[in-house]
Amino acid sequence: MSGILFHKYGGEDLDSYYPIRPECQADVPKVRFKARAGKTLSARRWHAAFSEDGHLDIAKVLRRIQRGGIHPSIKGLVWEFLLGCYDPNSTFEERNQIRQQRRGLISYTNHFRQQYAAWKTECQNIVPIIGSGKFITAAIVTDDGQSLQDSNRDSLDQGWHVDGTISDKKVLQWMLGLHQIGLDVVRTDRSLVFYESETNQAKLWDVLAIYSWVDNDIGYVQGMNDICSPMIVLLENEADAFWCFEHTMRRLRENFRTNTGMIGVQSQLSTLSQIIRTIDPKLHQHLEDLDGGEYLFAFRMLMVLFRREFSFVDALYLWELMWAMEYNPNIFSLYESNSSTSDGRQVNDKQLKQCGKFERKNVKTGQPDKTSALSVFLVASVLETKNKKLLREAKGLDDVVKILADITGNLDAKKACNEALKIQKKYLSKRLDLLRFLCVLMDIRSLLL
């Protein structure tokens, strides 16, 4: 794994796995997570969870992750399973074949498993700087497709240029966003020693640029860099990092969809509003009175999954806890079929034991809605922990933002997730009570009629 040192395991200082630049030490949140023997998924426990031919006991792995996270030495490998890149019921040989196909080392006809190398070549044929270890931070074309490269130092230094006017709409739209990706890359996790290397920055830029080419419906939106960065750090192979990011975006891409007058994350903000209205009507009303009923102050938390509220190490810990709790054993087949229906999430009794805590509750209660992701309940848990302070001190939205800013570096990821599970249980219970009440009213009405 790139940028990772290996240590003997047992409560060691995890800062050494993701070194911080000396001049940034005072500016980053304190790391709270510690790998603990008997709780954290260790390399030994991970390897022991595989059968001789490679089948993974995912239920055992999920229990360990939900208890204490994943040790950094195996984090990237485990994430590939949590995100649905691989089926735990596959063999070592089957997974190796898929890995080689995705990297582009062998061909495959399934479009959804199309080779990364082929996409990268397509992009390089348009903008040759891709894959060179360099990246751009200045615009290379105008809105009407005219080349700006004669005045663009990035392209001049690399000795490449685009001939003529760009007329293809997909190509133009993609090229227009490349410099913004570069600007965001420069700002991404810059406290990490890992990103002192231009090569590593270029790797992040390559993956984001190629993703925006492949998913041209969404393209690139600021915030994707924060989601992608950990995959670049954890997975040495660029294609593996791409597929890990791509599978993460399967969960999040609608949050990044922007239409006129509407932001993609708005559906989750609406769900958040509904949750708080149900479990804490007094707080919801207070926020409504402050013109905060749309919960836009929670926008960033949901968009980048609390990256700004936690240290790098703790954000990774939070993500793997969430993904383990949300895990559904059908996630691999669902993604491979590219299905957008909820039917693929249906599980039998045996598979139910392979679901994470949060997903198990959703399956039992028939709650397949993506807008009710664990991250939404996590924001609700944060609001509940700040309930008294918000009610007492918030006189306007600026106060709400200021109060919530206090959580940066002060949240315990595991406690926050456990509180989110409690809120989920309370919310579903209250909804069920309401449904029963409505059924009783309907029965009474039918009797009266």
PDB file of C-alpha atoms in Angstrom, residues 46 76 132 137 174 211 215 274 284 286 315 416 419:
ATOM      1  CA  TRP A  46      -8.689 -10.957   8.187  1.00  0.00           C
ATOM      2  CA  GLY A  76      -7.774  -0.868   1.467  1.00  0.00           C
ATOM      3  CA  SER A 132       2.212  11.614 -17.127  1.00  0.00           C
ATOM      4  CA  THR A 137      -4.719  23.843 -12.780  1.00  0.00           C
ATOM      5  CA  TRP A 174     -15.129  17.151 -19.826  1.00  0.00           C
ATOM      6  CA  TYR A 211     -14.277   9.157 -13.548  1.00  0.00           C
ATOM      7  CA  ASP A 215     -19.821   9.249 -15.645  1.00  0.00           C
ATOM      8  CA  GLN A 274     -38.502  14.375   8.582  1.00  0.00           C
ATOM      9  CA  HIS A 284     -37.329  20.894  14.543  1.00  0.00           C
ATOM     10  CA  HIS A 286     -36.892  25.813  16.709  1.00  0.00           C
ATOM     11  CA  ALA A 315     -12.876   9.857   8.984  1.00  0.00           C
ATOM     12  CA  ALA A 416     -21.858   8.659  16.897  1.00  0.00           C
ATOM     13  CA  GLU A 419     -26.363   6.905  18.548  1.00  0.00           C
TER      14      GLU A 419
END
